[in-house]
Amino acid sequence: MLSGDSFPDSTLATMRLVPGRRVAAAMVSFTLLTACAHRAEPRHEGTPSSTAASGSVAYSGTAHISGTLASFAAPAALTDPIPAPFTITVAEPGRGGFHISGAIVDGHPDTIVWSGGRPLPVTGACRLDVGEAPIDIATGVARFGLDGGVRALTAGDCAFGSSVAVGSGGLATPQPSVRFRLAKDTPFEPSGNTAVAVNPVGHFEGRHGSAGITGKFTVTTPRGDSWRATKVTMASGTWIVDVTRTAANALVVEAQFDGDLTIQTT
């Protein structure tokens, strides 16, 4: 810290000999002491801001979450295309569904329409690219909501194992199932609260928005803070979640949240 001894002798002599400069000298000394006191207590980012009596910690920054997963939810998630088999459903039978164009059925291009009358099993080599979609992991299943965006089936030989309508030029024939080939990735737009439920083992990412995770975790930060926790919620930020399954069928998670967090401690 700076003191009177830090000034050159000539400066101190000037301060003593010229009465008109005493106030200025005092102001300079006060400013320097204030700056020094401010530097003595730096403000660190990425540290807990408060601990509530209920056992929750408010934290802003990056945190690593490791442990057993009970549930996870986020409104905007990205993941790798989902391989078949999988089954697409709607909330209310007969309301919603989707259609795909340009599917090769019996050697010629057709449009395939699924109206959501029954769940739609999908098999074959094609994959479902959900794009960015809401995700909800619970009871050992990952559910993606498919409404509100463009999804895609990737190129390959596929089959729909439920009732569909197949045709072209405005004419469609009901069929109990259909095999087809997609020469390229084919987009479609579902409606009617369409969803797909799949194995939750995988890698998931979120580039914006909220997220929440429950289970039994250890939460750590780059600064060395550590908490035992049962729930972590993030109001807004980015996240990465990797889920694996043990031999005992438990779900294990390694995750990173970066944003404004609330950590429910144990």
PDB file of C-alpha atoms in Angstrom, residues 47-188:
ATOM      1  CA  THR A  47     -18.565 -17.699  -6.569  1.00  0.00           C
ATOM      2  CA  PRO A  48     -21.615 -18.417  -4.433  1.00  0.00           C
ATOM      3  CA  SER A  49     -23.646 -15.245  -3.923  1.00  0.00           C
ATOM      4  CA  SER A  50     -25.903 -16.466  -1.121  1.00  0.00           C
ATOM      5  CA  THR A  51     -26.863 -19.481   0.938  1.00  0.00           C
ATOM      6  CA  ALA A  52     -30.492 -19.681   1.972  1.00  0.00           C
ATOM      7  CA  ALA A  53     -31.643 -21.240   5.237  1.00  0.00           C
ATOM      8  CA  SER A  54     -33.481 -23.918   3.263  1.00  0.00           C
ATOM      9  CA  GLY A  55     -30.176 -25.313   1.994  1.00  0.00           C
ATOM     10  CA  SER A  56     -30.060 -23.745  -1.460  1.00  0.00           C
ATOM     11  CA  VAL A  57     -27.038 -21.969  -2.900  1.00  0.00           C
ATOM     12  CA  ALA A  58     -27.254 -19.285  -5.585  1.00  0.00           C
ATOM     13  CA  TYR A  59     -24.228 -19.515  -7.858  1.00  0.00           C
ATOM     14  CA  SER A  60     -23.258 -17.755 -11.078  1.00  0.00           C
ATOM     15  CA  GLY A  61     -20.644 -19.365 -13.315  1.00  0.00           C
ATOM     16  CA  THR A  62     -19.561 -22.827 -14.441  1.00  0.00           C
ATOM     17  CA  ALA A  63     -20.350 -25.908 -12.357  1.00  0.00           C
ATOM     18  CA  HIS A  64     -19.672 -29.612 -12.913  1.00  0.00           C
ATOM     19  CA  ILE A  65     -22.394 -32.063 -11.853  1.00  0.00           C
ATOM     20  CA  SER A  66     -21.551 -35.724 -11.320  1.00  0.00           C
ATOM     21  CA  GLY A  67     -23.691 -38.500  -9.853  1.00  0.00           C
ATOM     22  CA  THR A  68     -26.884 -40.527 -10.218  1.00  0.00           C
ATOM     23  CA  LEU A  69     -29.619 -39.087 -12.446  1.00  0.00           C
ATOM     24  CA  ALA A  70     -33.305 -39.082 -11.544  1.00  0.00           C
ATOM     25  CA  SER A  71     -34.609 -36.508 -14.039  1.00  0.00           C
ATOM     26  CA  PHE A  72     -33.528 -33.794 -16.441  1.00  0.00           C
ATOM     27  CA  ALA A  73     -35.503 -31.252 -18.461  1.00  0.00           C
ATOM     28  CA  ALA A  74     -34.704 -28.395 -20.844  1.00  0.00           C
ATOM     29  CA  PRO A  75     -36.776 -26.571 -23.486  1.00  0.00           C
ATOM     30  CA  ALA A  76     -34.057 -26.609 -26.156  1.00  0.00           C
ATOM     31  CA  ALA A  77     -31.726 -29.600 -26.560  1.00  0.00           C
ATOM     32  CA  LEU A  78     -29.465 -30.901 -29.312  1.00  0.00           C
ATOM     33  CA  THR A  79     -28.369 -34.506 -29.748  1.00  0.00           C
ATOM     34  CA  ASP A  80     -27.146 -36.930 -32.414  1.00  0.00           C
ATOM     35  CA  PRO A  81     -29.744 -38.338 -34.836  1.00  0.00           C
ATOM     36  CA  ILE A  82     -31.701 -41.123 -33.156  1.00  0.00           C
ATOM     37  CA  PRO A  83     -31.272 -44.555 -34.790  1.00  0.00           C
ATOM     38  CA  ALA A  84     -34.250 -46.813 -35.487  1.00  0.00           C
ATOM     39  CA  PRO A  85     -36.148 -48.513 -34.013  1.00  0.00           C
ATOM     40  CA  PHE A  86     -38.177 -45.791 -32.299  1.00  0.00           C
ATOM     41  CA  THR A  87     -41.871 -44.963 -32.020  1.00  0.00           C
ATOM     42  CA  ILE A  88     -43.516 -41.587 -32.662  1.00  0.00           C
ATOM     43  CA  THR A  89     -46.727 -40.734 -30.803  1.00  0.00           C
ATOM     44  CA  VAL A  90     -49.297 -37.940 -30.509  1.00  0.00           C
ATOM     45  CA  ALA A  91     -51.061 -36.764 -27.365  1.00  0.00           C
ATOM     46  CA  GLU A  92     -54.557 -37.512 -28.678  1.00  0.00           C
ATOM     47  CA  PRO A  93     -55.106 -40.292 -31.251  1.00  0.00           C
ATOM     48  CA  GLY A  94     -56.216 -38.992 -34.646  1.00  0.00           C
ATOM     49  CA  ARG A  95     -55.173 -35.393 -34.010  1.00  0.00           C
ATOM     50  CA  GLY A  96     -51.852 -34.313 -35.493  1.00  0.00           C
ATOM     51  CA  GLY A  97     -49.158 -36.283 -37.279  1.00  0.00           C
ATOM     52  CA  PHE A  98     -47.002 -35.363 -40.282  1.00  0.00           C
ATOM     53  CA  HIS A  99     -46.248 -36.167 -43.914  1.00  0.00           C
ATOM     54  CA  ILE A 100     -43.035 -36.751 -45.833  1.00  0.00           C
ATOM     55  CA  SER A 101     -42.591 -36.121 -49.534  1.00  0.00           C
ATOM     56  CA  GLY A 102     -40.372 -37.823 -52.080  1.00  0.00           C
ATOM     57  CA  ALA A 103     -40.287 -41.237 -50.410  1.00  0.00           C
ATOM     58  CA  ILE A 104     -39.576 -44.012 -52.912  1.00  0.00           C
ATOM     59  CA  VAL A 105     -42.347 -46.610 -52.558  1.00  0.00           C
ATOM     60  CA  ASP A 106     -42.329 -49.570 -54.967  1.00  0.00           C
ATOM     61  CA  GLY A 107     -39.883 -47.747 -57.217  1.00  0.00           C
ATOM     62  CA  HIS A 108     -41.607 -44.362 -57.580  1.00  0.00           C
ATOM     63  CA  PRO A 109     -41.809 -41.206 -55.435  1.00  0.00           C
ATOM     64  CA  ASP A 110     -44.786 -40.832 -53.152  1.00  0.00           C
ATOM     65  CA  THR A 111     -46.020 -38.804 -50.218  1.00  0.00           C
ATOM     66  CA  ILE A 112     -46.601 -40.683 -46.973  1.00  0.00           C
ATOM     67  CA  VAL A 113     -49.131 -39.249 -44.499  1.00  0.00           C
ATOM     68  CA  TRP A 114     -49.424 -40.333 -40.878  1.00  0.00           C
ATOM     69  CA  SER A 115     -52.490 -38.864 -39.152  1.00  0.00           C
ATOM     70  CA  GLY A 116     -51.646 -40.023 -35.642  1.00  0.00           C
ATOM     71  CA  GLY A 117     -54.399 -42.620 -35.359  1.00  0.00           C
ATOM     72  CA  ARG A 118     -52.015 -45.068 -33.706  1.00  0.00           C
ATOM     73  CA  PRO A 119     -48.394 -44.858 -32.499  1.00  0.00           C
ATOM     74  CA  LEU A 120     -45.970 -45.013 -35.431  1.00  0.00           C
ATOM     75  CA  PRO A 121     -43.127 -47.542 -35.096  1.00  0.00           C
ATOM     76  CA  VAL A 122     -40.170 -46.666 -37.334  1.00  0.00           C
ATOM     77  CA  THR A 123     -37.606 -49.305 -38.314  1.00  0.00           C
ATOM     78  CA  GLY A 124     -34.794 -49.617 -40.840  1.00  0.00           C
ATOM     79  CA  ALA A 125     -31.596 -47.689 -41.518  1.00  0.00           C
ATOM     80  CA  CYS A 126     -32.976 -44.147 -41.320  1.00  0.00           C
ATOM     81  CA  ARG A 127     -32.460 -41.964 -38.261  1.00  0.00           C
ATOM     82  CA  LEU A 128     -34.554 -39.246 -36.694  1.00  0.00           C
ATOM     83  CA  ASP A 129     -32.854 -35.849 -36.560  1.00  0.00           C
ATOM     84  CA  VAL A 130     -34.822 -33.927 -33.937  1.00  0.00           C
ATOM     85  CA  GLY A 131     -32.837 -30.711 -34.440  1.00  0.00           C
ATOM     86  CA  GLU A 132     -33.297 -28.494 -31.388  1.00  0.00           C
ATOM     87  CA  ALA A 133     -36.188 -29.806 -29.322  1.00  0.00           C
ATOM     88  CA  PRO A 134     -37.526 -29.920 -25.757  1.00  0.00           C
ATOM     89  CA  ILE A 135     -36.156 -32.847 -23.747  1.00  0.00           C
ATOM     90  CA  ASP A 136     -37.510 -34.533 -20.627  1.00  0.00           C
ATOM     91  CA  ILE A 137     -35.658 -37.463 -19.045  1.00  0.00           C
ATOM     92  CA  ALA A 138     -37.610 -39.352 -16.369  1.00  0.00           C
ATOM     93  CA  THR A 139     -38.254 -42.949 -15.301  1.00  0.00           C
ATOM     94  CA  GLY A 140     -35.378 -44.132 -17.474  1.00  0.00           C
ATOM     95  CA  VAL A 141     -36.698 -42.653 -20.749  1.00  0.00           C
ATOM     96  CA  ALA A 142     -35.752 -39.555 -22.763  1.00  0.00           C
ATOM     97  CA  ARG A 143     -38.732 -37.864 -24.391  1.00  0.00           C
ATOM     98  CA  PHE A 144     -38.310 -35.274 -27.166  1.00  0.00           C
ATOM     99  CA  GLY A 145     -41.181 -32.998 -28.144  1.00  0.00           C
ATOM    100  CA  LEU A 146     -41.289 -32.699 -31.940  1.00  0.00           C
ATOM    101  CA  ASP A 147     -43.864 -29.956 -32.511  1.00  0.00           C
ATOM    102  CA  GLY A 148     -42.839 -26.408 -33.327  1.00  0.00           C
ATOM    103  CA  GLY A 149     -39.900 -27.120 -35.614  1.00  0.00           C
ATOM    104  CA  VAL A 150     -38.633 -28.900 -38.694  1.00  0.00           C
ATOM    105  CA  ARG A 151     -37.397 -32.448 -38.037  1.00  0.00           C
ATOM    106  CA  ALA A 152     -35.887 -34.877 -40.535  1.00  0.00           C
ATOM    107  CA  LEU A 153     -35.529 -38.532 -41.407  1.00  0.00           C
ATOM    108  CA  THR A 154     -32.066 -39.267 -42.728  1.00  0.00           C
ATOM    109  CA  ALA A 155     -31.429 -41.071 -46.023  1.00  0.00           C
ATOM    110  CA  GLY A 156     -31.831 -44.834 -46.058  1.00  0.00           C
ATOM    111  CA  ASP A 157     -34.294 -47.725 -46.260  1.00  0.00           C
ATOM    112  CA  CYS A 158     -37.094 -47.302 -43.700  1.00  0.00           C
ATOM    113  CA  ALA A 159     -40.462 -48.701 -42.699  1.00  0.00           C
ATOM    114  CA  PHE A 160     -43.524 -47.307 -40.918  1.00  0.00           C
ATOM    115  CA  GLY A 161     -45.267 -50.066 -38.984  1.00  0.00           C
ATOM    116  CA  SER A 162     -48.683 -48.459 -38.570  1.00  0.00           C
ATOM    117  CA  SER A 163     -51.583 -47.147 -40.652  1.00  0.00           C
ATOM    118  CA  VAL A 164     -50.583 -44.457 -43.179  1.00  0.00           C
ATOM    119  CA  ALA A 165     -51.840 -43.047 -46.467  1.00  0.00           C
ATOM    120  CA  VAL A 166     -49.548 -43.332 -49.500  1.00  0.00           C
ATOM    121  CA  GLY A 167     -49.941 -41.602 -52.855  1.00  0.00           C
ATOM    122  CA  SER A 168     -49.056 -38.730 -55.150  1.00  0.00           C
ATOM    123  CA  GLY A 169     -50.850 -35.941 -57.010  1.00  0.00           C
ATOM    124  CA  GLY A 170     -53.494 -35.592 -54.301  1.00  0.00           C
ATOM    125  CA  LEU A 171     -54.479 -39.269 -54.380  1.00  0.00           C
ATOM    126  CA  ALA A 172     -53.597 -41.395 -51.344  1.00  0.00           C
ATOM    127  CA  THR A 173     -54.362 -45.002 -50.480  1.00  0.00           C
ATOM    128  CA  PRO A 174     -54.598 -46.210 -46.863  1.00  0.00           C
ATOM    129  CA  GLN A 175     -52.067 -48.900 -46.029  1.00  0.00           C
ATOM    130  CA  PRO A 176     -51.517 -50.796 -42.765  1.00  0.00           C
ATOM    131  CA  SER A 177     -47.752 -50.220 -43.077  1.00  0.00           C
ATOM    132  CA  VAL A 178     -45.220 -49.153 -45.690  1.00  0.00           C
ATOM    133  CA  ARG A 179     -41.600 -49.740 -46.661  1.00  0.00           C
ATOM    134  CA  PHE A 180     -39.798 -46.942 -48.471  1.00  0.00           C
ATOM    135  CA  ARG A 181     -36.426 -45.452 -49.304  1.00  0.00           C
ATOM    136  CA  LEU A 182     -35.234 -41.898 -48.776  1.00  0.00           C
ATOM    137  CA  ALA A 183     -32.586 -40.796 -51.282  1.00  0.00           C
ATOM    138  CA  LYS A 184     -31.638 -37.841 -49.059  1.00  0.00           C
ATOM    139  CA  ASP A 185     -32.390 -36.403 -45.640  1.00  0.00           C
ATOM    140  CA  THR A 186     -36.086 -35.502 -45.725  1.00  0.00           C
ATOM    141  CA  PRO A 187     -37.631 -32.781 -43.531  1.00  0.00           C
ATOM    142  CA  PHE A 188     -41.106 -32.927 -41.994  1.00  0.00           C
TER     143      PHE A 188
END
